[in-house]
Tab-separated table of C-alpha atoms in Angstrom:
chain	number	residue	atom	x	y	z
A	25	MET	CA	-12.810	0.964	5.580
A	26	ASN	CA	-12.745	-2.041	3.292
A	27	GLU	CA	-9.134	-2.601	2.248
A	28	ASN	CA	-10.212	-5.400	-0.070
A	29	ALA	CA	-12.776	-3.348	-1.982
A	30	SER	CA	-13.135	-5.163	-5.292
A	31	ALA	CA	-16.076	-3.449	-7.007
A	32	ILE	CA	-14.990	-1.907	-10.306
A	33	GLY	CA	-17.170	0.333	-12.443
A	34	VAL	CA	-17.047	-0.717	-16.104
A	35	ILE	CA	-17.685	1.540	-19.107
A	36	PHE	CA	-18.076	-0.128	-22.507
A	37	GLY	CA	-17.332	2.508	-25.109
A	38	ASN	CA	-19.214	2.241	-28.390
A	39	ARG	CA	-19.521	4.167	-31.662
A	40	ASP	CA	-22.545	3.687	-33.862
A	41	PHE	CA	-20.850	3.048	-37.201
A	42	PHE	CA	-18.831	0.132	-35.817
A	43	PRO	CA	-20.360	-3.357	-35.414
A	44	ASP	CA	-22.487	-3.452	-32.218
A	45	LYS	CA	-21.897	-7.152	-31.653
A	46	LEU	CA	-18.364	-6.294	-30.550
A	47	VAL	CA	-19.868	-4.737	-27.393
A	48	THR	CA	-21.864	-7.868	-26.638
A	49	GLU	CA	-18.757	-10.021	-27.054
A	50	ALA	CA	-16.724	-7.702	-24.796
A	51	ARG	CA	-19.346	-7.868	-22.060
A	52	ALA	CA	-19.068	-11.645	-22.067
A	53	ASP	CA	-15.259	-11.481	-22.002
A	54	VAL	CA	-15.237	-9.063	-19.063
A	55	ALA	CA	-17.871	-10.983	-17.101
A	56	LYS	CA	-15.812	-14.169	-17.437
A	57	LEU	CA	-12.586	-12.428	-16.427
A	58	PHE	CA	-14.096	-10.682	-13.417
A	59	GLU	CA	-15.621	-13.918	-12.181
A	60	SER	CA	-12.262	-15.674	-12.415
A	61	LEU	CA	-10.574	-12.897	-10.394
A	62	GLY	CA	-13.342	-12.514	-7.813
A	63	LEU	CA	-14.156	-8.961	-8.903
A	64	LYS	CA	-17.579	-7.333	-8.897
A	65	ALA	CA	-18.507	-5.334	-12.005
A	66	ILE	CA	-20.796	-2.301	-11.695
A	67	MET	CA	-22.018	-1.737	-15.263
A	68	LEU	CA	-25.062	-0.831	-17.277
A	69	SER	CA	-27.333	-3.659	-18.324
A	70	GLU	CA	-28.179	-4.291	-21.963
A	71	ASP	CA	-31.631	-2.844	-21.216
A	72	ASP	CA	-30.277	0.448	-19.818
A	73	THR	CA	-28.639	1.548	-23.081
A	74	LYS	CA	-28.002	-0.021	-26.468
A	75	LEU	CA	-26.227	-3.265	-25.524
A	76	GLY	CA	-25.142	-1.673	-22.206
A	77	GLY	CA	-22.588	0.553	-23.931
A	78	VAL	CA	-21.888	4.251	-23.530
A	79	GLU	CA	-22.121	6.210	-26.740
A	80	THR	CA	-24.289	9.299	-26.272
A	81	HIS	CA	-24.482	11.936	-23.572
A	82	ALA	CA	-27.762	10.343	-22.422
A	83	ASP	CA	-25.894	7.048	-22.021
A	84	ALA	CA	-23.175	8.837	-20.044
A	85	ARG	CA	-25.766	10.298	-17.664
A	86	LYS	CA	-27.282	6.864	-17.035
A	87	CYS	CA	-23.888	5.309	-16.395
A	88	ALA	CA	-22.841	8.172	-14.119
A	89	GLU	CA	-26.026	7.810	-12.055
A	90	LEU	CA	-25.338	4.096	-11.693
A	91	PHE	CA	-21.798	4.781	-10.526
A	92	LYS	CA	-22.950	7.447	-8.060
A	93	ALA	CA	-25.441	4.990	-6.585
A	94	HIS	CA	-22.524	2.638	-5.897
A	95	ARG	CA	-20.024	5.324	-4.867
A	96	ASP	CA	-19.139	3.593	-1.589
A	97	GLU	CA	-18.381	0.317	-3.380
A	98	ILE	CA	-16.502	1.413	-6.479
A	99	SER	CA	-12.740	1.637	-5.979
A	100	GLY	CA	-11.857	2.138	-9.659
A	101	VAL	CA	-13.277	2.381	-13.178
A	102	TYR	CA	-12.291	0.198	-16.125
A	103	VAL	CA	-12.891	1.687	-19.587
A	104	CYS	CA	-13.259	-1.104	-22.140
A	105	LEU	CA	-13.119	-0.190	-25.836
A	106	PRO	CA	-14.365	-3.065	-28.031
A	107	ASN	CA	-14.234	-0.601	-30.931
A	108	PHE	CA	-13.166	3.027	-31.380
A	109	GLY	CA	-15.640	4.080	-28.709
A	110	ASP	CA	-17.053	7.523	-28.067
A	111	GLU	CA	-14.415	9.620	-26.335
A	112	LYS	CA	-16.923	12.231	-25.146
A	113	GLY	CA	-19.209	9.561	-23.716
A	114	VAL	CA	-16.407	8.077	-21.622
A	115	ALA	CA	-15.168	11.454	-20.388
A	116	ASP	CA	-18.694	12.701	-19.662
A	117	THR	CA	-19.470	9.600	-17.599
A	118	LEU	CA	-16.422	10.104	-15.400
A	119	LYS	CA	-16.992	13.861	-15.028
A	120	LEU	CA	-20.664	13.423	-14.114
A	121	ALA	CA	-19.996	10.550	-11.706
A	122	GLY	CA	-17.308	12.531	-9.866
A	123	LEU	CA	-15.882	9.422	-8.186
A	124	ASN	CA	-12.231	10.563	-8.186
A	125	VAL	CA	-10.971	6.976	-8.382
A	126	PRO	CA	-8.310	5.335	-10.556
A	127	VAL	CA	-9.261	4.678	-14.191
A	128	LEU	CA	-7.855	1.928	-16.444
A	129	VAL	CA	-8.196	2.304	-20.226
A	130	GLN	CA	-8.067	-0.827	-22.408
A	131	GLY	CA	-8.705	-1.238	-26.124
A	132	TYR	CA	-9.194	-4.424	-28.142
A	133	PRO	CA	-6.730	-5.319	-30.927
A	134	ASP	CA	-7.867	-5.813	-34.505
A	135	ASP	CA	-7.221	-9.017	-36.424
A	136	LEU	CA	-5.205	-8.423	-39.586
A	137	ASP	CA	-7.528	-10.611	-41.651
A	138	ARG	CA	-10.683	-8.952	-40.291
A	139	LEU	CA	-10.310	-5.262	-41.097
A	140	ASP	CA	-13.484	-5.107	-43.144
A	141	VAL	CA	-16.557	-3.057	-42.247
A	142	ILE	CA	-18.221	-6.038	-40.597
A	143	ARG	CA	-15.478	-6.676	-38.024
A	144	ARG	CA	-12.981	-3.807	-37.736
A	145	ARG	CA	-12.552	-2.181	-34.336
A	146	ASP	CA	-10.111	0.765	-34.623
A	147	ALA	CA	-9.678	0.751	-30.823
A	148	PHE	CA	-5.953	1.321	-31.427
A	149	CYS	CA	-6.924	4.819	-32.528
A	150	GLY	CA	-9.943	5.238	-30.266
A	151	LYS	CA	-7.894	4.674	-27.120
A	152	ILE	CA	-5.709	7.651	-28.002
A	153	SER	CA	-8.807	9.819	-28.416
A	154	VAL	CA	-10.275	8.683	-25.096
A	155	CYS	CA	-7.010	9.402	-23.266
A	156	ASN	CA	-6.803	12.812	-24.942
A	157	ASN	CA	-10.259	13.698	-23.638
A	158	LEU	CA	-9.470	12.441	-20.137
A	159	ARG	CA	-6.305	14.528	-20.095
A	160	GLN	CA	-8.270	17.597	-21.201
A	161	ALA	CA	-10.751	16.993	-18.390
A	162	GLY	CA	-8.013	16.582	-15.771
A	163	ILE	CA	-8.960	12.965	-15.088
A	164	ALA	CA	-6.013	10.733	-14.112
A	165	TYR	CA	-5.838	7.320	-15.768
A	166	SER	CA	-3.698	4.183	-16.061
A	167	LEU	CA	-2.599	2.388	-19.214
A	168	THR	CA	-2.118	-1.248	-20.116
A	169	GLU	CA	1.315	-2.718	-20.861
A	170	LYS	CA	0.306	-3.292	-24.488
A	171	HIS	CA	-1.448	-0.451	-26.280
A	172	VAL	CA	-4.247	-2.804	-27.374
A	173	VAL	CA	-4.887	-6.167	-25.774
A	174	ARG	CA	-7.670	-8.662	-25.265
A	175	PRO	CA	-9.087	-9.091	-21.733
A	176	ASP	CA	-8.091	-12.764	-21.729
A	177	ASP	CA	-4.449	-12.013	-22.598
A	178	PRO	CA	-2.094	-12.827	-19.679
A	179	SER	CA	-0.549	-9.365	-19.869
A	180	PHE	CA	-3.957	-7.726	-19.398
A	181	ILE	CA	-4.825	-10.012	-16.509
A	182	ALA	CA	-1.599	-8.782	-14.887
A	183	ASP	CA	-2.571	-5.195	-15.776
A	184	LEU	CA	-5.964	-5.600	-14.141
A	185	GLU	CA	-4.553	-7.216	-11.004
A	186	LYS	CA	-2.056	-4.379	-10.700
A	187	PHE	CA	-4.868	-1.860	-11.233
A	188	VAL	CA	-6.958	-3.407	-8.465
A	189	ALA	CA	-3.940	-3.130	-6.150
A	190	VAL	CA	-3.492	0.521	-7.147
A	191	CYS	CA	-7.170	1.086	-6.295
A	192	ARG	CA	-6.632	-0.488	-2.862
A	193	VAL	CA	-3.689	1.799	-2.149
A	194	VAL	CA	-5.443	4.972	-3.297
A	195	ARG	CA	-8.679	4.134	-1.503
A	196	GLY	CA	-6.818	3.147	1.657
A	197	ILE	CA	-4.551	6.190	1.794
A	198	ARG	CA	-7.441	8.602	1.298
A	199	GLY	CA	-9.128	8.457	4.674
A	200	CYS	CA	-6.289	6.643	6.464
A	201	ARG	CA	-6.317	7.135	10.257
A	202	ILE	CA	-3.033	6.918	12.166
A	203	GLY	CA	-2.570	6.898	15.922
A	204	ALA	CA	0.504	8.668	17.301
A	205	VAL	CA	1.214	7.322	20.782
A	206	GLY	CA	3.482	9.637	22.729
A	207	ALA	CA	6.139	12.095	21.602
A	208	ARG	CA	8.973	11.214	19.252
A	209	PRO	CA	12.282	10.440	20.991
A	210	GLY	CA	14.069	13.731	21.606
A	211	ALA	CA	17.141	12.642	19.663
A	212	PHE	CA	15.161	11.748	16.533
A	213	ASN	CA	14.502	14.887	14.512
A	214	THR	CA	14.517	12.542	11.524
A	215	VAL	CA	10.941	11.392	12.203
A	216	ARG	CA	9.417	14.872	12.310
A	217	TYR	CA	6.525	15.376	9.901
A	218	SER	CA	3.665	17.724	9.051
A	219	GLU	CA	0.196	16.765	10.235
A	220	LYS	CA	-1.247	19.530	8.080
A	221	ILE	CA	0.268	18.177	4.869
A	222	LEU	CA	-1.012	14.704	5.742
A	223	GLU	CA	-4.483	16.093	6.447
A	224	ARG	CA	-4.562	17.815	3.063
A	225	ASN	CA	-3.882	14.400	1.520
A	226	GLY	CA	-6.764	12.745	3.376
A	227	ILE	CA	-4.645	11.249	6.182
A	228	SER	CA	-5.576	12.084	9.772
A	229	VAL	CA	-3.470	11.661	12.904
A	230	THR	CA	-4.990	10.956	16.327
A	231	THR	CA	-2.580	11.701	19.173
A	232	VAL	CA	-2.456	10.433	22.747
A	233	ASP	CA	0.019	11.139	25.516
A	234	LEU	CA	2.080	8.090	26.443
A	235	SER	CA	1.275	8.682	30.122
A	236	GLU	CA	-2.398	8.004	29.388
A	237	ILE	CA	-1.542	4.648	27.816
A	238	LEU	CA	0.857	3.621	30.590
A	239	GLY	CA	-1.513	4.887	33.295
A	240	SER	CA	-4.390	2.845	31.888
A	241	ALA	CA	-2.154	-0.205	31.627
A	242	GLU	CA	-1.088	0.041	35.267
A	243	LYS	CA	-4.715	0.123	36.388
A	244	LEU	CA	-5.344	-3.344	34.925
A	245	ALA	CA	-5.045	-6.132	37.495
A	246	ALA	CA	-2.729	-9.017	36.686
A	247	ASP	CA	-5.681	-11.427	36.930
A	248	ASP	CA	-7.968	-9.302	34.741
A	249	ARG	CA	-9.477	-11.692	32.204
A	250	ARG	CA	-8.299	-9.549	29.285
A	251	VAL	CA	-4.751	-9.406	30.623
A	252	VAL	CA	-4.745	-13.175	31.114
A	253	ALA	CA	-6.098	-13.700	27.598
A	254	LYS	CA	-3.531	-11.322	26.103
A	255	THR	CA	-0.745	-13.158	27.967
A	256	GLU	CA	-1.814	-16.424	26.376
A	257	GLU	CA	-2.048	-14.706	22.988
A	258	ILE	CA	1.544	-13.483	23.362
A	259	LYS	CA	2.757	-16.964	24.298
A	260	ALA	CA	1.014	-18.415	21.259
A	261	TYR	CA	2.453	-15.721	19.004
A	262	ALA	CA	6.151	-16.229	19.705
A	263	ASN	CA	8.522	-18.195	21.931
A	264	ALA	CA	8.265	-16.432	25.314
A	265	SER	CA	10.125	-19.009	27.390
A	266	LEU	CA	12.876	-16.533	28.326
A	267	VAL	CA	10.485	-13.834	29.566
A	268	PRO	CA	9.828	-13.565	33.331
A	269	ALA	CA	6.158	-13.866	34.283
A	270	ASP	CA	5.923	-10.312	35.642
A	271	LYS	CA	7.324	-8.902	32.392
A	272	LEU	CA	4.806	-10.910	30.355
A	273	THR	CA	2.052	-9.378	32.479
A	274	GLN	CA	3.374	-5.870	31.809
A	275	MET	CA	3.516	-6.596	28.078
A	276	ALA	CA	-0.053	-7.927	28.168
A	277	ARG	CA	-1.366	-4.885	30.032
A	278	LEU	CA	0.144	-2.606	27.439
A	279	GLY	CA	-1.215	-4.740	24.597
A	280	VAL	CA	-4.763	-4.577	25.949
A	281	VAL	CA	-4.703	-0.786	26.233
A	282	LEU	CA	-3.228	-0.348	22.760
A	283	ASP	CA	-5.912	-2.617	21.306
A	284	ASP	CA	-8.546	-0.437	22.949
A	285	PHE	CA	-6.960	2.760	21.601
A	286	VAL	CA	-6.952	1.364	18.048
A	287	GLU	CA	-10.547	0.155	18.223
A	288	GLU	CA	-11.987	3.243	19.911
A	289	ASN	CA	-10.458	5.555	17.328
A	290	GLY	CA	-10.992	3.401	14.216
A	291	LEU	CA	-7.278	3.437	13.413
A	292	ASP	CA	-5.577	1.842	10.426
A	293	ALA	CA	-2.039	2.114	11.828
A	294	THR	CA	-0.053	3.363	14.818
A	295	ALA	CA	3.328	4.923	15.559
A	296	ILE	CA	4.542	4.514	19.128
A	297	GLN	CA	7.074	6.157	21.455
A	298	CYS	CA	8.924	2.911	22.005
A	299	TRP	CA	11.826	4.234	24.101
A	300	THR	CA	12.881	5.214	26.732
A	301	SER	CA	9.819	6.184	28.762
A	302	VAL	CA	8.114	2.811	28.283
A	303	GLN	CA	11.108	0.975	29.707
A	304	ALA	CA	11.695	3.460	32.528
A	305	ASN	CA	8.057	3.744	33.598
A	306	HIS	CA	6.512	0.401	32.602
A	307	GLY	CA	9.490	-1.950	32.711
A	308	CYS	CA	9.244	-3.631	29.293
A	309	ASN	CA	9.435	-3.062	25.545
A	310	VAL	CA	6.331	-2.515	23.439
A	311	CYS	CA	7.862	-4.333	20.434
A	312	THR	CA	5.840	-7.546	20.775
A	313	SER	CA	2.527	-5.666	20.791
A	314	MET	CA	3.624	-3.697	17.726
A	315	SER	CA	4.665	-6.891	15.953
A	316	MET	CA	1.329	-8.518	16.707
A	317	MET	CA	-0.588	-5.538	15.358
A	318	SER	CA	1.481	-5.459	12.176
A	319	GLU	CA	0.924	-9.179	11.679
A	320	GLU	CA	-2.826	-8.519	11.951
A	321	LEU	CA	-2.499	-5.879	9.178
A	322	LEU	CA	-2.670	-2.972	11.629
A	323	PRO	CA	0.883	-1.716	11.018
A	324	SER	CA	2.788	-0.184	13.907
A	325	ALA	CA	6.028	1.793	13.614
A	326	CYS	CA	8.785	2.603	16.084
A	327	GLU	CA	9.814	6.003	17.405
A	328	VAL	CA	6.519	7.714	16.532
A	329	ASP	CA	7.453	7.522	12.854
A	330	VAL	CA	4.047	8.502	11.488
A	331	THR	CA	5.039	8.696	7.822
A	332	GLY	CA	6.923	5.423	8.328
A	333	THR	CA	3.757	3.640	9.418
A	334	LEU	CA	1.890	5.330	6.549
A	335	THR	CA	4.430	3.698	4.222
A	336	MET	CA	3.882	0.359	5.962
A	337	TYR	CA	0.146	0.712	5.392
A	338	ALA	CA	0.566	1.642	1.724
A	339	MET	CA	2.802	-1.374	1.038
A	340	GLN	CA	0.394	-3.622	2.902
A	341	LEU	CA	-2.466	-2.373	0.734
A	342	ALA	CA	-0.427	-3.009	-2.411
A	343	SER	CA	0.602	-6.563	-1.496
A	344	GLY	CA	-1.996	-7.810	0.983
A	345	SER	CA	0.803	-8.842	3.373
A	346	PRO	CA	2.449	-7.247	6.458
A	347	SER	CA	5.186	-4.639	6.208
A	348	ALA	CA	8.059	-3.810	8.544
A	349	LEU	CA	9.853	-0.585	9.448
A	350	VAL	CA	13.627	-1.072	9.364
A	351	ASP	CA	16.867	0.872	9.479
A	352	TRP	CA	19.174	1.101	6.507
A	353	ASN	CA	21.664	-0.058	9.116
A	354	ASN	CA	24.989	-1.539	7.988
A	355	ASN	CA	27.123	-2.252	4.963
A	356	TYR	CA	27.499	-5.951	4.185
A	357	GLY	CA	31.257	-6.307	4.052
A	358	SER	CA	32.650	-5.039	0.769
A	359	GLU	CA	29.585	-5.945	-1.342
A	360	ASP	CA	28.309	-2.688	-2.807
A	361	ASP	CA	24.817	-3.968	-3.626
A	362	LYS	CA	24.089	-5.577	-0.245
A	363	CYS	CA	23.337	-4.136	3.182
A	364	VAL	CA	22.003	-5.107	6.604
A	365	LEU	CA	18.462	-4.144	7.619
A	366	PHE	CA	17.891	-4.025	11.385
A	367	HIS	CA	15.615	-2.961	14.215
A	368	CYS	CA	15.376	-3.779	17.907
A	369	GLY	CA	12.552	-6.213	17.414
A	370	ASN	CA	9.030	-5.261	16.332
A	371	TRP	CA	8.790	-6.811	12.859
A	372	ALA	CA	5.678	-8.842	12.078
A	373	LYS	CA	6.554	-12.481	12.614
A	374	SER	CA	5.869	-13.146	8.925
A	375	PHE	CA	9.397	-11.779	8.419
A	376	LEU	CA	11.033	-14.102	10.953
A	377	LYS	CA	12.011	-17.762	10.663
A	378	GLU	CA	11.720	-18.375	14.387
A	379	ALA	CA	10.486	-15.462	16.452
A	380	LYS	CA	11.409	-15.450	20.108
A	381	ILE	CA	10.762	-12.753	22.685
A	382	ALA	CA	13.967	-11.492	24.255
A	383	THR	CA	15.581	-8.206	25.324
A	384	ALA	CA	17.034	-5.214	23.474
A	385	PRO	CA	20.739	-5.215	24.357
A	386	ILE	CA	21.585	-1.791	22.888
A	387	LEU	CA	18.719	-0.047	24.670
A	388	GLY	CA	19.511	-2.103	27.747
A	389	THR	CA	22.810	-0.284	28.177
A	390	VAL	CA	20.789	2.852	28.952
A	391	VAL	CA	17.648	1.647	30.775
A	392	GLY	CA	18.814	-1.735	32.095
A	393	GLU	CA	18.389	-4.849	30.016
A	394	GLU	CA	15.922	-6.290	32.531
A	395	ASN	CA	13.533	-3.489	31.476
A	396	THR	CA	13.668	-4.339	27.768
A	397	TYR	CA	11.888	-7.697	27.671
A	398	GLY	CA	9.432	-7.684	24.796
A	399	ALA	CA	11.804	-7.156	21.878
A	400	LEU	CA	11.579	-9.900	19.266
A	401	ASP	CA	14.672	-11.705	18.069
A	402	GLY	CA	14.711	-13.348	14.642
A	403	ARG	CA	16.285	-13.458	11.179
A	404	SER	CA	14.389	-12.817	7.950
A	405	PRO	CA	14.772	-15.561	5.333
A	406	ALA	CA	15.296	-15.042	1.601
A	407	SER	CA	12.302	-13.527	-0.189
A	408	ALA	CA	11.174	-10.919	-2.664
A	409	LEU	CA	11.651	-7.346	-1.458
A	410	THR	CA	9.883	-4.080	-2.079
A	411	TYR	CA	11.289	-1.151	-0.137
A	412	GLY	CA	10.292	2.478	0.077
A	413	ARG	CA	9.506	5.549	2.086
A	414	ILE	CA	6.886	8.305	2.193
A	415	THR	CA	7.772	11.652	3.739
A	416	THR	CA	6.285	15.116	4.131
A	417	ASP	CA	8.379	17.805	2.470
A	418	ASP	CA	7.422	20.529	4.936
A	419	THR	CA	9.459	23.287	3.285
A	420	ASN	CA	7.651	22.879	-0.028
A	421	GLY	CA	4.299	21.753	1.404
A	422	ARG	CA	4.083	18.446	-0.445
A	423	MET	CA	4.439	14.681	-0.137
A	424	ARG	CA	7.415	12.798	-1.577
A	425	ALA	CA	8.367	9.139	-1.795
A	426	TYR	CA	10.825	6.633	-3.175
A	427	VAL	CA	10.275	2.958	-3.983
A	428	GLY	CA	12.240	0.074	-5.428
A	429	GLU	CA	12.666	-3.672	-5.522
A	430	GLY	CA	15.348	-6.177	-4.665
A	431	ARG	CA	15.531	-9.319	-2.593
A	432	LEU	CA	16.276	-10.517	0.911
A	433	THR	CA	19.039	-13.132	0.980
A	434	ASP	CA	20.173	-15.972	3.212
A	435	ASP	CA	23.706	-14.577	3.458
A	436	LYS	CA	25.474	-15.159	6.763
A	437	LEU	CA	24.682	-12.582	9.451
A	438	ASN	CA	25.762	-12.884	13.077
A	439	THR	CA	23.957	-10.329	15.218
A	440	PHE	CA	20.828	-9.940	17.378
A	441	GLY	CA	17.407	-8.324	17.133
A	442	ASN	CA	15.364	-8.332	13.944
A	443	ARG	CA	17.771	-8.510	11.038
A	444	ALA	CA	17.990	-9.209	7.337
A	445	VAL	CA	20.412	-8.979	4.446
A	446	ALA	CA	19.083	-7.085	1.433
A	447	GLU	CA	20.399	-7.065	-2.102
A	448	VAL	CA	19.434	-3.943	-4.046
A	449	PRO	CA	20.676	-3.210	-7.582
A	450	LYS	CA	22.863	-0.082	-7.622
A	451	LEU	CA	22.506	0.343	-3.865
A	452	GLN	CA	25.178	3.032	-3.756
A	453	LYS	CA	23.166	5.157	-6.192
A	454	LEU	CA	20.064	4.667	-4.022
A	455	MET	CA	21.923	5.690	-0.868
A	456	ARG	CA	23.092	8.855	-2.599
A	457	HIS	CA	19.475	9.633	-3.504
A	458	VAL	CA	18.279	8.983	0.057
A	459	CYS	CA	20.974	11.235	1.498
A	460	ARG	CA	20.827	13.932	-1.172
A	461	GLU	CA	17.039	14.236	-0.902
A	462	GLY	CA	17.034	14.191	2.909
A	463	PHE	CA	14.940	11.070	3.462
A	464	GLU	CA	14.768	9.379	6.850
A	465	HIS	CA	17.090	6.560	7.944
A	466	HIS	CA	13.981	4.419	8.372
A	467	VAL	CA	12.755	2.492	5.333
A	468	VAL	CA	9.860	0.053	4.946
A	469	MET	CA	10.168	-3.455	3.544
A	470	ASN	CA	7.537	-5.828	2.215
A	471	ALA	CA	8.000	-9.389	0.946
A	472	SER	CA	6.606	-8.653	-2.524
A	473	HIS	CA	7.393	-6.984	-5.810
A	474	THR	CA	4.856	-4.146	-5.841
A	475	ALA	CA	6.917	-1.015	-6.529
A	476	THR	CA	5.092	-0.382	-9.821
A	477	VAL	CA	1.764	-0.432	-7.967
A	478	LEU	CA	3.027	2.030	-5.374
A	479	LYS	CA	4.489	4.446	-7.908
A	480	GLU	CA	1.302	4.443	-9.975
A	481	ALA	CA	-0.837	5.070	-6.886
A	482	PHE	CA	1.450	7.713	-5.395
A	483	GLU	CA	2.319	9.623	-8.543
A	484	THR	CA	-0.662	9.281	-10.892
A	485	TYR	CA	-3.518	9.458	-8.385
A	486	LEU	CA	-2.195	11.008	-5.168
A	487	GLY	CA	0.057	13.509	-6.917
A	488	TRP	CA	3.186	12.690	-4.908
A	489	GLU	CA	6.637	13.069	-6.427
A	490	THR	CA	7.994	9.499	-6.489
A	491	TYR	CA	11.443	8.194	-7.354
A	492	TYR	CA	11.463	4.570	-8.550
A	493	HIS	CA	15.014	3.292	-8.130
A	494	GLU	CA	16.088	1.358	-11.213
A	495	GLU	CA	12.579	1.288	-12.666
A	496	PRO	CA	12.285	-1.457	-15.331
A	497	GLY	CA	12.137	-0.141	-18.867
A	498	GLU	CA	13.389	3.302	-17.967
């Protein structure tokens, strides 16, 4: 799967009693914009139809055939209206192509001093007609921030970049493959989920018993070239000076086997039974391996939290950067809009100022701290923050989610493990929503502001009920 798919189908709407040269000018504008953003345009040539526009049903058939020929490349369709456009032509193209991808509708603005027959566009009106026809046809679509806008306007450039990110999320989620390694911890009913609901949404889960992973790891000799190479990779990844050599070897063995499991099954993400069997039967934590996978954009979640790692993957697709699964863990003193985010230690090192490999003291009280080497220790610095969570609503047979934005701060925090201080507007209201709606105590964070992308992808195209906490403009 190509997470960075950047081929966009382009439809230039046209209507015969408007000036044709507007289509030619729009093609030049779009070609220039796409080149500047590194996007590939799949569009009719000027020889395929009149000026490469779509006006008649015959034009729609030609454009649809072109799109179908590039089905594997096209992650979204951009409808450009240089003038009023032909609403039936646009809708027919999308119906005939049957791509089921996100659609962005943009119309050009008129100039007040050029509303004569020679230059008028009327795209302000035409866009409404196109959207009406798409709605009638049951085709989901996205809108620009301004009702009409030129392609070279900064607000449209932002619209298009957001749209491309939405396309990445939708394309990535449909067909996502998750590996569930082991059973969830017995005490964690909170991470239960429905494989069947995920499957209906295009997300498959490949399971493996933890004993198979640990058994394969134990069969690897300490001097196996792959184990030696993985040991050096771990040392290069984070400060491992505190880790005994035999524990490093155990971590490396586990890392090699997990890498094989991911590759053999073509997985996009994993969720792993990280306690207590690993510590009791293998003598180390799996956190470092999970962190390394997440850093390599193969997100890995604790406690077999499958919908948690799905959320990590979605946020990664939206931002292009690693995500981390965290606990909504502690209040931050008496500050109502701040809290502590925490986990034992498997966050991608992108979230950590100085990552060092240590132990997990809390877990160590149960399994012996000497068996918990492999947990990362580090503090997250100040940054942008997008947070959120996807879950399966098994009772009602649907997917639900919440998203929002805030920031990570550099406020003082004296504790261990992977930790951060988050500032979220109206945090108390959010916590009421999380509790009232029965969401998990796990949440996902990403160092970006991409909540609008996630909501658009989840709600408009995947059909998931999504709560955007403190959505701008609402």
